[in-house]
């Protein structure tokens, strides 16, 4: 920031991965996001929490333009998100996303779910894509399901496939939008373990979740949102031990009390 | 359900036990007084309706001979159909050139048959040849005018052959047009959306006869002097556009059934609009609406009979015309039964194909 032409001289590694500046969004009259400012650097793992309807999912979905923002700037890996379709598609190639409802493609086998984007978007040869897919399936510990269809897998397995599918694009950032909210309780852990594994490898991540124990182990930054605003942003340790805001405190006491 | 049924006869052996014929009759036809009554009524109906039909169609029918005088029995005179069969199939296509129709049809069967078997090698290529190369070959063969083949004017085409040409071209052309129109109707671009809606609603709101009539009679009035489209070509365009409007609405129904998450997942992976549609959305949407698509095809197949209005003699048209032959007056029953039967065979074939296709795709894509 202090030198002229920093954009040229700065190495790619200290460029922020995601930067939001004064972002606002409305659904009709409803003000969902109010003046969001945040910077996420390479290797950072941020967990976003807050009551439902607080705008956290909307915010994460703005990061790869599944939702449009109406005011402010969002810059992802040096590319600003505007109406330019080329830019949007380029950013989406580098940003993986995992959804609450898995959203696997039900008409394709697990293997084809994984290979589809690498072969069609990255133009990777089929065999290479299959090899990479198999690696990631092993990593999420379900290589034996490669030739089944999504409908034949449990929810936890489907979500792990969804994670592997995103990883096959070799993304620079992973976005998780409540990845365990649609799962039966006994399957939550197997999915969280995979995400923790990714965190240990240094993947840059933004995770919307209500799983506070998980947040505490994997996040290095926490953000609390309410009513479309960022109420508090802090390091994980301080967030849990000495929250600054009263609203954070009451939210944490509610969510941790049971 | 199976166990319940087992219990009514006092044998709870489980749902999967197969039944012997006697057991089957007892359980399904004679299990309660009311059911016995219904069974008796149904048997009575069958005995009342079928024997006269069988007697007319087979027992008392005349099969052999060449002329009206050979039809001696009280039943159907199939001699009439037999004598006219070639005309019913080929229309007025010159006898010496009819082999070209046969070759075209055999080519279709030869290329189409492998597609019915899911494991046949190179199916994709065969399908591509069938869709892209075959229509041109077929048109050249039937129409002639090149490499030694004498030209056969389309006004001579007729009968079953014409029906198949119109239905085939209509089906092959209307499907992609319908898909594009359906996508256009859901497009985010207002101009494209408005154009597609206007086309669909306009064409759908008008009887096919009107479209055929306009294509045949009114179109030439607006064309410059000397420009003249073939009458059959005009009918083909009319039929294809008409079917495309219906197809578009069927496909749209399928598109609406695909959850938003599928679009989002495809977008989040960086797929552009056409790849998302072609690889993710349409394969699922079309699968859902196979019954509706085949329904439209069957409707189209039967609607081809309306080309009679612009002076083309399809199967029904030519059969009808034959009934007014003074040598064979009075055999309308046989004509319509025959024409009905031929139409039924083709439509039922399409219906079965749809069932097979649905079953096959369901096994593959369990989650859909």
Coordinates of C-alpha atoms in Angstrom, one line a residue:
Chain A
X1 CA 0.0 0.0 0.0
X2 CA 2.9 2.4 0.7
X3 CA 4.6 2.1 -2.7
X4 CA 3.5 3.3 -6.0
X5 CA 2.5 0.6 -8.5
X6 CA 2.3 -2.0 -5.8
X7 CA 0.1 -4.1 -8.0
X8 CA 3.1 -4.8 -10.2
X9 CA 5.8 -5.3 -7.6
X10 CA 3.8 -7.3 -5.0
X11 CA 4.3 -11.0 -5.5
X12 CA 1.2 -13.0 -6.0
X13 CA 1.4 -14.5 -2.6
X14 CA 0.7 -11.4 -0.6
X15 CA -2.2 -10.3 -2.8
X16 CA -5.5 -10.8 -0.8
X17 CA -7.5 -13.8 -2.1
X18 CA -10.8 -12.1 -1.3
X19 CA -11.5 -8.5 -0.6
X20 CA -14.9 -7.0 0.0
X21 CA -15.2 -3.2 0.3
X22 CA -18.4 -1.6 1.4
X23 CA -20.6 -4.3 -0.1
X24 CA -24.3 -3.8 0.0
X25 CA -27.1 -6.0 -1.3
X26 CA -30.9 -5.7 -1.3
X27 CA -33.6 -8.3 -2.1
X28 CA -36.2 -5.8 -3.3
X29 CA -36.7 -3.5 -0.3
X30 CA -34.9 -5.9 2.1
X31 CA -31.4 -4.9 2.9
X32 CA -29.6 -8.2 3.3
X33 CA -26.0 -7.1 3.3
X34 CA -25.0 -3.8 4.9
X35 CA -21.5 -2.4 4.3
X36 CA -19.5 -5.6 4.4
X37 CA -15.7 -5.1 4.5
X38 CA -13.3 -8.0 4.8
X39 CA -10.0 -9.2 3.5
X40 CA -9.0 -12.8 3.3
X41 CA -5.4 -13.7 2.7
X42 CA -3.8 -16.8 1.3
X43 CA -4.0 -19.7 3.7
X44 CA -6.5 -18.0 6.0
X45 CA -9.5 -20.0 7.2
X46 CA -12.4 -17.9 8.2
X47 CA -15.6 -19.2 9.8
X48 CA -18.7 -17.1 9.5
X49 CA -21.5 -17.6 12.1
X50 CA -24.6 -15.9 13.1
X51 CA -28.3 -16.5 13.4
X52 CA -30.3 -17.6 10.4
X53 CA -31.3 -14.8 8.1
X54 CA -28.2 -12.8 9.1
X55 CA -26.9 -12.7 5.6
X56 CA -23.9 -15.1 6.0
X57 CA -24.9 -17.4 3.2
X58 CA -25.7 -14.5 0.9
X59 CA -22.3 -13.0 1.6
X60 CA -20.4 -16.2 0.8
X61 CA -22.5 -16.6 -2.4
X62 CA -21.5 -13.1 -3.5
X63 CA -17.9 -14.3 -3.4
X64 CA -18.4 -16.3 -6.6
X65 CA -21.3 -14.2 -7.9
X66 CA -24.0 -16.8 -7.4
X67 CA -25.6 -13.6 -5.9
X68 CA -25.1 -10.1 -7.3
X69 CA -24.1 -7.3 -5.0
X70 CA -25.5 -3.8 -5.7
X71 CA -23.0 -1.5 -4.1
X72 CA -19.3 -1.8 -3.2
X73 CA -16.4 -3.9 -4.6
X74 CA -15.6 -7.6 -4.5
X75 CA -12.2 -8.6 -5.7
X76 CA -11.3 -12.2 -5.8
X77 CA -7.7 -13.2 -6.5
X78 CA -7.1 -9.8 -8.2
X79 CA -10.1 -9.9 -10.4
X80 CA -13.1 -7.7 -9.7
X81 CA -16.5 -9.2 -9.9
X82 CA -18.6 -7.2 -12.3
X83 CA -21.2 -8.1 -14.9
X84 CA -18.4 -9.4 -17.1
X85 CA -19.2 -13.0 -17.8
X86 CA -15.6 -13.9 -18.7
X87 CA -14.3 -12.6 -15.4
X88 CA -17.1 -14.4 -13.5
X89 CA -16.3 -17.7 -15.1
X90 CA -12.6 -17.2 -14.5
X91 CA -13.1 -16.6 -10.8
X92 CA -15.5 -19.6 -10.5
X93 CA -12.8 -21.8 -11.9
X94 CA -10.5 -20.8 -9.1
X95 CA -13.1 -20.8 -6.3
X96 CA -14.6 -24.1 -5.2
X97 CA -18.0 -24.2 -3.5
X98 CA -19.7 -26.8 -1.4
X99 CA -23.4 -26.4 -0.8
X100 CA -25.8 -27.4 2.0
X101 CA -27.7 -29.7 -0.3
X102 CA -24.6 -31.3 -1.9
X103 CA -26.0 -30.6 -5.4
X104 CA -24.3 -33.5 -7.0
X105 CA -25.4 -34.2 -10.6
X106 CA -27.8 -37.2 -10.1
X107 CA -27.6 -38.4 -13.8
X108 CA -23.8 -38.9 -13.7
X109 CA -21.7 -41.4 -11.8
X110 CA -19.5 -40.2 -9.0
X111 CA -16.5 -40.4 -11.3
X112 CA -18.2 -38.4 -14.0
X113 CA -19.3 -35.8 -11.4
X114 CA -15.7 -35.3 -10.5
X115 CA -14.2 -35.3 -14.1
X116 CA -16.8 -33.1 -15.7
X117 CA -15.5 -29.7 -14.8
X118 CA -11.8 -30.5 -15.3
X119 CA -12.3 -32.0 -18.7
X120 CA -14.9 -29.4 -20.0
X121 CA -13.7 -26.3 -18.3
X122 CA -9.9 -26.9 -17.8
X123 CA -9.7 -29.0 -21.0
X124 CA -7.8 -31.7 -19.1
X125 CA -7.3 -35.0 -20.9
X126 CA -9.8 -37.6 -19.7
X127 CA -7.3 -40.0 -18.2
X128 CA -5.5 -37.4 -16.3
X129 CA -8.8 -36.1 -14.9
X130 CA -9.8 -39.6 -13.8
X131 CA -6.5 -40.0 -12.1
X132 CA -6.9 -36.8 -10.2
X133 CA -10.5 -37.6 -9.4
X134 CA -9.4 -41.0 -8.0
X135 CA -6.8 -39.3 -5.8
X136 CA -9.4 -37.0 -4.3
X137 CA -11.9 -39.8 -3.8
X138 CA -9.2 -41.6 -1.8
X139 CA -8.6 -38.5 0.1
X140 CA -12.3 -38.2 1.2
X141 CA -12.1 -42.0 1.8
X142 CA -14.7 -43.3 -0.7
X143 CA -12.7 -44.5 -3.7
X144 CA -14.9 -47.7 -3.8
X145 CA -18.0 -45.6 -4.7
X146 CA -16.5 -44.2 -7.9
X147 CA -18.9 -45.9 -10.2
X148 CA -22.1 -45.5 -8.3
X149 CA -24.6 -42.8 -8.8
X150 CA -25.2 -40.0 -6.2
X151 CA -28.6 -41.4 -5.3
X152 CA -27.0 -44.6 -4.0
X153 CA -24.8 -42.8 -1.5
X154 CA -25.6 -41.6 2.0
X155 CA -25.8 -37.9 2.7
X156 CA -22.3 -37.8 4.3
X157 CA -20.8 -39.6 1.4
X158 CA -22.5 -37.3 -1.1
X159 CA -21.1 -34.3 0.7
X160 CA -17.6 -35.7 0.7
X161 CA -18.0 -36.3 -3.0
X162 CA -19.1 -32.7 -3.4
X163 CA -15.9 -31.6 -1.7
X164 CA -13.8 -33.8 -3.9
X165 CA -15.6 -32.5 -7.0
X166 CA -14.6 -29.0 -6.1
X167 CA -11.1 -30.0 -5.3
X168 CA -10.7 -31.6 -8.7
X169 CA -10.6 -28.1 -10.2
X170 CA -7.6 -27.4 -8.0
X171 CA -9.2 -24.2 -6.5
X172 CA -7.3 -21.5 -4.7
X173 CA -10.2 -20.9 -2.3
X174 CA -12.9 -23.1 -1.0
X175 CA -16.3 -21.8 0.1
X176 CA -18.5 -23.9 2.3
X177 CA -22.1 -22.9 2.7
X178 CA -23.4 -24.8 5.8
X179 CA -21.9 -28.0 4.6
X180 CA -23.3 -30.1 7.5
X181 CA -26.7 -28.6 8.0
X182 CA -28.6 -31.1 5.8
X183 CA -26.8 -34.1 7.3
X184 CA -28.0 -36.6 9.9
X185 CA -26.0 -36.2 13.1
X186 CA -24.0 -39.3 12.7
X187 CA -22.6 -38.2 9.4
X188 CA -21.5 -34.7 10.4
X189 CA -18.2 -35.8 11.7
X190 CA -17.0 -37.6 8.6
X191 CA -17.6 -34.4 6.6
X192 CA -16.0 -32.1 9.1
X193 CA -12.9 -34.4 9.3
X194 CA -12.4 -33.9 5.6
X195 CA -12.6 -30.1 5.9
X196 CA -10.2 -30.1 8.9
X197 CA -7.8 -32.2 6.7
X198 CA -8.0 -29.5 4.0
X199 CA -7.4 -26.8 6.6
X200 CA -4.2 -28.6 7.7
X201 CA -3.0 -28.6 4.2
X202 CA -3.2 -24.8 4.1
X203 CA -6.3 -24.4 1.9
X204 CA -7.8 -20.9 1.9
X205 CA -11.3 -21.3 3.2
X206 CA -14.5 -19.4 4.1
X207 CA -16.9 -21.6 6.0
X208 CA -20.5 -20.8 7.1
X209 CA -21.4 -23.1 9.9
X210 CA -23.1 -23.6 13.2
X211 CA -20.6 -26.2 14.4
X212 CA -18.6 -24.2 16.9
X213 CA -16.4 -27.0 18.1
X214 CA -15.3 -27.5 14.6
X215 CA -14.8 -23.8 14.0
X216 CA -12.6 -23.6 17.0
X217 CA -10.3 -26.4 15.8
X218 CA -9.9 -25.3 12.2
X219 CA -10.5 -21.6 11.9
X220 CA -7.9 -18.9 12.4
X221 CA -10.4 -16.1 12.1
X222 CA -14.0 -15.8 13.1
X223 CA -16.7 -13.5 11.9
X224 CA -20.1 -13.0 13.5
X225 CA -23.0 -11.5 11.5
X226 CA -26.4 -10.4 12.4
X227 CA -29.0 -8.4 10.5
X228 CA -26.8 -8.2 7.4
X229 CA -23.9 -6.6 9.3
X230 CA -20.6 -7.8 10.5
X231 CA -20.9 -7.5 14.3
X232 CA -17.5 -8.8 15.2
X233 CA -14.4 -10.1 13.4
X234 CA -11.6 -11.6 15.5
X235 CA -9.0 -14.2 15.8
X236 CA -10.5 -17.5 16.8
X237 CA -9.0 -17.5 20.3
X238 CA -10.2 -14.0 21.2
X239 CA -13.6 -14.6 19.6
X240 CA -14.4 -17.5 21.8
X241 CA -12.5 -16.4 25.0
X242 CA -13.0 -12.6 25.0
X243 CA -15.7 -11.6 22.5
X244 CA -15.9 -7.8 22.2
X245 CA -19.6 -7.4 21.4
X246 CA -22.5 -8.2 23.7
X247 CA -24.4 -9.7 20.7
X248 CA -21.6 -12.1 20.0
X249 CA -21.6 -13.1 23.7
X250 CA -25.3 -13.8 23.8
X251 CA -25.1 -15.7 20.5
X252 CA -22.2 -17.8 21.7
X253 CA -23.9 -18.6 25.0
X254 CA -27.0 -19.7 23.2
X255 CA -25.3 -21.9 20.7
X256 CA -22.8 -23.3 23.1
X257 CA -25.2 -24.0 25.9
X258 CA -26.6 -27.1 24.4
Chain B
X1 CA -49.9 -55.1 -0.2
X2 CA -48.6 -58.6 -1.0
X3 CA -48.9 -59.7 2.5
X4 CA -52.4 -58.3 2.7
X5 CA -53.5 -60.3 -0.2
X6 CA -51.9 -63.4 1.2
X7 CA -53.9 -63.0 4.4
X8 CA -57.3 -62.8 2.7
X9 CA -56.9 -66.4 1.5
X10 CA -55.3 -67.4 4.8
X11 CA -51.8 -68.1 3.5
X12 CA -49.3 -65.5 4.8
X13 CA -46.3 -66.8 2.9
X14 CA -44.8 -63.5 2.1
X15 CA -45.1 -61.0 -0.7
X16 CA -42.8 -62.5 -3.3
X17 CA -44.2 -65.9 -3.7
X18 CA -45.4 -66.4 -7.3
X19 CA -48.9 -67.7 -7.9
X20 CA -50.1 -70.7 -9.8
X21 CA -52.8 -70.1 -12.4
X22 CA -55.6 -71.4 -10.2
X23 CA -54.5 -69.4 -7.3
X24 CA -54.2 -66.3 -9.5
X25 CA -57.8 -66.7 -10.8
X26 CA -59.1 -67.3 -7.3
X27 CA -57.4 -64.2 -5.8
X28 CA -57.8 -61.7 -8.6
X29 CA -61.1 -62.7 -10.1
X30 CA -63.2 -64.5 -7.5
X31 CA -62.1 -63.2 -4.1
X32 CA -65.4 -61.6 -3.1
X33 CA -69.1 -61.7 -4.2
X34 CA -68.7 -58.2 -5.7
X35 CA -65.6 -59.2 -7.6
X36 CA -67.3 -62.3 -8.9
X37 CA -70.1 -60.1 -10.2
X38 CA -67.7 -57.8 -12.0
X39 CA -65.8 -60.8 -13.4
X40 CA -69.0 -62.3 -14.8
X41 CA -70.0 -58.9 -16.3
X42 CA -66.6 -58.5 -18.0
X43 CA -66.7 -62.0 -19.4
X44 CA -70.3 -61.4 -20.7
X45 CA -69.1 -58.2 -22.4
X46 CA -66.2 -60.0 -24.0
X47 CA -68.5 -62.8 -25.3
X48 CA -70.9 -60.2 -26.6
X49 CA -68.5 -58.0 -28.4
X50 CA -65.7 -60.1 -29.7
X51 CA -67.3 -63.0 -31.7
X52 CA -69.0 -60.7 -34.2
X53 CA -65.7 -58.8 -34.7
X54 CA -63.8 -62.0 -35.1
X55 CA -66.4 -63.4 -37.5
X56 CA -66.3 -60.2 -39.6
X57 CA -62.5 -59.8 -39.6
X58 CA -61.4 -63.4 -40.0
X59 CA -64.0 -66.2 -40.2
X60 CA -66.3 -64.8 -42.8
X61 CA -63.7 -62.6 -44.5
X62 CA -62.5 -63.0 -48.1
X63 CA -58.8 -63.1 -48.5
X64 CA -58.0 -64.4 -51.9
X65 CA -58.7 -63.2 -55.4
X66 CA -58.2 -60.1 -57.5
X67 CA -61.6 -58.5 -58.1
X68 CA -64.8 -57.5 -56.3
X69 CA -66.5 -60.7 -57.4
X70 CA -64.1 -62.7 -55.2
X71 CA -65.6 -61.1 -52.1
X72 CA -68.3 -63.6 -51.5
X73 CA -68.6 -63.9 -47.7
X74 CA -70.5 -61.7 -45.3
X75 CA -67.3 -60.6 -43.6
X76 CA -64.6 -58.2 -44.5
X77 CA -63.3 -58.0 -48.1
X78 CA -59.5 -57.9 -47.6
X79 CA -59.0 -58.5 -51.3
X80 CA -59.6 -54.8 -51.8
X81 CA -56.7 -53.9 -49.4
X82 CA -54.5 -56.6 -51.0
X83 CA -55.1 -55.3 -54.5
X84 CA -54.4 -51.7 -53.4
X85 CA -51.6 -52.3 -51.0
X86 CA -48.8 -51.1 -53.2
X87 CA -50.6 -47.8 -53.7
X88 CA -51.3 -47.5 -50.0
X89 CA -47.6 -47.8 -49.4
X90 CA -46.0 -45.9 -52.2
X91 CA -48.7 -43.5 -53.4
X92 CA -48.3 -42.6 -57.0
X93 CA -44.5 -43.2 -56.9
X94 CA -43.6 -44.9 -60.3
X95 CA -43.5 -48.6 -60.0
X96 CA -40.1 -48.9 -61.6
X97 CA -38.6 -46.6 -59.0
X98 CA -40.2 -48.0 -55.9
X99 CA -37.0 -49.8 -55.0
X100 CA -35.6 -46.4 -54.0
X101 CA -38.3 -46.1 -51.3
X102 CA -37.5 -49.6 -50.1
X103 CA -33.8 -48.8 -49.9
X104 CA -34.4 -45.6 -48.0
X105 CA -36.6 -47.4 -45.5
X106 CA -34.1 -50.3 -45.1
X107 CA -31.3 -47.8 -44.5
X108 CA -33.4 -46.2 -41.8
X109 CA -34.0 -49.6 -40.2
X110 CA -30.3 -50.6 -40.5
X111 CA -29.1 -47.4 -38.9
X112 CA -31.9 -47.2 -36.3
X113 CA -31.8 -50.8 -35.1
X114 CA -28.3 -50.6 -33.4
X115 CA -29.5 -47.6 -31.4
X116 CA -32.0 -49.8 -29.6
X117 CA -29.2 -51.8 -28.0
X118 CA -27.4 -49.9 -25.3
X119 CA -24.2 -51.8 -25.7
X120 CA -23.8 -51.6 -29.4
X121 CA -20.3 -50.2 -30.3
X122 CA -20.1 -46.7 -31.8
X123 CA -23.7 -45.8 -31.2
X124 CA -22.9 -42.2 -31.0
X125 CA -21.4 -42.2 -34.5
X126 CA -24.3 -44.2 -35.9
X127 CA -26.7 -41.7 -34.3
X128 CA -24.8 -38.8 -35.8
X129 CA -24.9 -40.4 -39.3
X130 CA -28.6 -41.1 -38.8
X131 CA -29.4 -37.5 -37.9
X132 CA -27.0 -35.6 -40.2
X133 CA -26.1 -37.8 -43.2
X134 CA -29.2 -40.0 -43.6
X135 CA -31.8 -37.2 -44.2
X136 CA -29.7 -36.0 -47.2
X137 CA -29.2 -39.4 -48.6
X138 CA -32.8 -40.2 -48.2
X139 CA -33.9 -37.0 -49.8
X140 CA -31.6 -37.6 -52.8
X141 CA -32.8 -41.2 -53.2
X142 CA -36.5 -40.3 -53.0
X143 CA -36.3 -37.1 -55.0
X144 CA -33.7 -38.2 -57.5
X145 CA -32.5 -35.9 -60.3
X146 CA -28.9 -36.8 -59.7
X147 CA -26.4 -39.4 -60.9
X148 CA -28.7 -41.3 -63.2
X149 CA -31.7 -41.4 -60.8
X150 CA -34.7 -40.0 -62.6
X151 CA -36.5 -37.3 -60.7
X152 CA -39.7 -38.2 -59.0
X153 CA -41.9 -35.1 -58.3
X154 CA -43.1 -34.9 -54.8
X155 CA -46.6 -34.6 -56.0
X156 CA -46.3 -38.4 -56.9
X157 CA -45.3 -39.3 -53.3
X158 CA -48.0 -40.6 -51.2
X159 CA -49.4 -43.3 -48.9
X160 CA -47.5 -44.7 -45.9
X161 CA -44.2 -43.5 -47.4
X162 CA -45.4 -39.9 -47.4
X163 CA -46.7 -40.3 -43.9
X164 CA -43.3 -41.6 -42.7
X165 CA -41.4 -38.8 -44.5
X166 CA -43.6 -36.0 -43.0
X167 CA -43.6 -37.6 -39.5
X168 CA -39.9 -38.4 -39.6
X169 CA -38.8 -34.9 -40.7
X170 CA -41.3 -33.4 -38.3
X171 CA -39.9 -35.3 -35.4
X172 CA -36.3 -34.8 -36.2
X173 CA -36.7 -31.1 -36.9
X174 CA -39.1 -30.2 -34.2
X175 CA -37.1 -31.7 -31.3
X176 CA -34.1 -29.4 -31.5
X177 CA -36.3 -26.4 -32.4
X178 CA -38.4 -27.2 -29.4
X179 CA -35.4 -27.4 -27.1
X180 CA -34.1 -24.1 -28.3
X181 CA -37.5 -22.4 -28.0
X182 CA -37.8 -23.7 -24.4
X183 CA -34.4 -22.4 -23.5
X184 CA -35.3 -19.1 -25.2
X185 CA -38.5 -18.8 -23.2
X186 CA -36.5 -19.1 -20.0
X187 CA -33.7 -16.8 -21.2
X188 CA -32.7 -13.8 -19.1
X189 CA -32.6 -11.7 -22.3
X190 CA -35.9 -10.0 -22.7
X191 CA -35.9 -9.8 -26.5
X192 CA -35.2 -13.5 -27.0
X193 CA -37.7 -14.4 -24.4
X194 CA -40.4 -12.3 -25.9
X195 CA -39.7 -13.7 -29.4
X196 CA -39.9 -17.3 -28.2
X197 CA -43.1 -16.7 -26.2
X198 CA -44.7 -15.0 -29.2
X199 CA -43.8 -17.8 -31.5
X200 CA -44.9 -20.5 -29.2
X201 CA -48.2 -18.9 -28.2
X202 CA -49.0 -17.9 -31.8
X203 CA -48.4 -21.4 -33.3
X204 CA -49.9 -23.2 -30.4
X205 CA -53.1 -21.2 -30.6
X206 CA -53.8 -22.0 -34.2
X207 CA -55.0 -25.3 -35.7
X208 CA -52.5 -27.2 -37.8
X209 CA -54.8 -27.1 -40.7
X210 CA -54.7 -23.3 -40.7
X211 CA -50.9 -23.4 -40.7
X212 CA -50.8 -25.9 -43.5
X213 CA -53.3 -23.9 -45.5
X214 CA -51.4 -20.7 -45.0
X215 CA -48.1 -22.3 -45.9
X216 CA -49.6 -23.8 -49.0
X217 CA -51.9 -21.1 -50.3
X218 CA -50.9 -17.8 -48.7
X219 CA -47.1 -18.1 -48.7
X220 CA -46.8 -18.1 -52.5
X221 CA -48.8 -14.9 -52.7
X222 CA -46.1 -13.1 -50.7
X223 CA -43.2 -14.6 -52.5
X224 CA -41.8 -12.9 -55.6
X225 CA -42.8 -14.1 -59.0
X226 CA -41.0 -17.3 -60.1
X227 CA -39.9 -18.3 -56.6
X228 CA -41.8 -21.5 -55.8
X229 CA -41.2 -23.8 -53.0
X230 CA -42.2 -27.4 -53.3
X231 CA -45.6 -28.1 -51.8
X232 CA -44.3 -31.0 -49.7
X233 CA -41.5 -28.8 -48.4
X234 CA -44.0 -26.2 -47.3
X235 CA -46.0 -28.9 -45.5
X236 CA -42.8 -30.2 -43.8
X237 CA -41.9 -26.7 -42.6
X238 CA -45.5 -26.2 -41.3
X239 CA -45.6 -29.5 -39.5
X240 CA -42.2 -29.0 -38.0
X241 CA -42.9 -25.5 -36.7
X242 CA -46.2 -26.6 -35.3
X243 CA -44.7 -29.6 -33.4
X244 CA -41.8 -27.4 -32.2
X245 CA -44.2 -25.1 -30.4
X246 CA -45.7 -28.1 -28.5
X247 CA -42.3 -29.6 -27.9
X248 CA -41.0 -26.3 -26.4
X249 CA -43.7 -26.4 -23.8
X250 CA -43.0 -30.0 -22.9
X251 CA -39.3 -29.4 -22.6
X252 CA -40.0 -26.2 -20.5
X253 CA -41.9 -28.4 -18.0
X254 CA -38.8 -30.5 -17.6
X255 CA -36.5 -27.5 -17.2
X256 CA -38.7 -26.2 -14.4
X257 CA -38.5 -29.5 -12.6
X258 CA -34.7 -29.2 -12.2
X259 CA -33.8 -27.7 -8.8
X260 CA -31.9 -24.4 -8.6
X261 CA -29.0 -26.1 -6.9
X262 CA -28.1 -28.0 -10.1
X263 CA -27.7 -24.7 -11.9
X264 CA -25.7 -23.2 -9.0
X265 CA -23.4 -26.2 -8.7
X266 CA -22.7 -26.1 -12.5
X267 CA -22.0 -22.4 -12.3
X268 CA -19.8 -22.7 -9.3
X269 CA -17.6 -25.2 -11.2
X270 CA -17.1 -22.5 -13.9
X271 CA -19.3 -24.0 -16.6
X272 CA -20.7 -21.5 -19.0
X273 CA -24.3 -21.3 -20.1
X274 CA -24.2 -23.8 -23.0
X275 CA -22.1 -26.4 -21.2
X276 CA -24.3 -26.1 -18.1
X277 CA -27.4 -26.6 -20.2
X278 CA -25.9 -29.3 -22.4
X279 CA -24.2 -31.4 -19.8
X280 CA -26.2 -30.9 -16.6
X281 CA -29.6 -29.4 -17.1
X282 CA -31.0 -30.8 -20.4
X283 CA -29.9 -34.4 -19.8
X284 CA -31.9 -34.4 -16.6
X285 CA -34.8 -32.3 -17.9
X286 CA -35.3 -34.3 -21.1
X287 CA -35.2 -37.5 -19.1
X288 CA -38.1 -36.4 -17.0
X289 CA -40.3 -35.4 -19.9
X290 CA -39.7 -38.5 -22.2
X291 CA -43.4 -39.4 -21.8
X292 CA -44.4 -35.9 -22.9
X293 CA -42.0 -35.9 -25.8
X294 CA -43.2 -39.2 -27.1
X295 CA -46.7 -38.1 -26.6
X296 CA -46.0 -35.1 -28.8
X297 CA -44.4 -37.3 -31.4
X298 CA -47.4 -39.6 -31.5
X299 CA -49.7 -36.6 -31.9
X300 CA -47.5 -35.3 -34.7
X301 CA -47.6 -38.7 -36.4
X302 CA -51.3 -38.7 -36.5
X303 CA -51.5 -35.0 -37.4
X304 CA -49.8 -35.8 -40.7
X305 CA -53.1 -37.0 -42.0
X306 CA -54.1 -33.3 -42.1
X307 CA -51.9 -32.7 -45.1
X308 CA -54.8 -34.0 -47.2
X309 CA -56.1 -30.4 -46.9
X310 CA -53.4 -29.1 -49.2
X311 CA -53.7 -31.9 -51.6
X312 CA -51.0 -34.3 -50.4
X313 CA -52.2 -37.9 -50.1
X314 CA -50.8 -39.5 -47.0
X315 CA -51.8 -43.0 -45.9
X316 CA -55.2 -42.1 -44.7
X317 CA -55.8 -39.8 -47.6
X318 CA -54.9 -42.4 -50.2
X319 CA -57.0 -45.1 -48.5
X320 CA -59.9 -42.7 -48.4
X321 CA -59.5 -41.9 -52.0
X322 CA -59.4 -45.6 -52.9
X323 CA -62.9 -46.1 -51.4
X324 CA -64.4 -43.9 -54.0
X325 CA -63.1 -46.1 -56.8
X326 CA -66.3 -47.1 -58.6
X327 CA -65.0 -50.7 -58.9
X328 CA -64.7 -51.0 -55.2
X329 CA -67.6 -48.9 -53.8
X330 CA -68.8 -49.9 -50.3
X331 CA -65.6 -51.1 -48.7
X332 CA -65.0 -48.1 -46.4
X333 CA -65.0 -50.3 -43.3
X334 CA -62.0 -52.3 -44.5
X335 CA -60.2 -49.2 -45.5
X336 CA -60.5 -47.4 -42.2
X337 CA -59.7 -50.5 -40.2
X338 CA -56.6 -51.1 -42.2
X339 CA -55.5 -47.5 -42.0
X340 CA -56.2 -47.4 -38.3
X341 CA -54.2 -50.6 -37.7
X342 CA -51.2 -49.2 -39.5
X343 CA -51.3 -46.0 -37.5
X344 CA -51.7 -48.0 -34.3
X345 CA -48.7 -50.2 -35.0
X346 CA -46.4 -47.2 -35.5
X347 CA -47.8 -45.2 -32.5
X348 CA -47.8 -48.2 -30.2
X349 CA -44.2 -48.9 -31.3
X350 CA -43.2 -45.4 -30.3
X351 CA -45.0 -45.8 -27.0
X352 CA -43.2 -49.0 -26.2
X353 CA -39.9 -47.4 -27.2
X354 CA -40.6 -44.6 -24.7
X355 CA -41.2 -47.1 -21.9
X356 CA -38.0 -49.0 -22.7
X357 CA -36.0 -45.7 -22.8
X358 CA -37.5 -44.5 -19.5
X359 CA -36.6 -47.8 -17.9
X360 CA -33.1 -47.9 -19.2
X361 CA -32.4 -44.3 -18.1
X362 CA -33.9 -44.9 -14.7
X363 CA -31.6 -47.8 -14.0
X364 CA -28.6 -45.7 -15.0
X365 CA -29.5 -42.5 -13.1
X366 CA -31.1 -43.8 -10.0
X367 CA -31.3 -40.5 -8.3
X368 CA -33.4 -38.7 -10.9

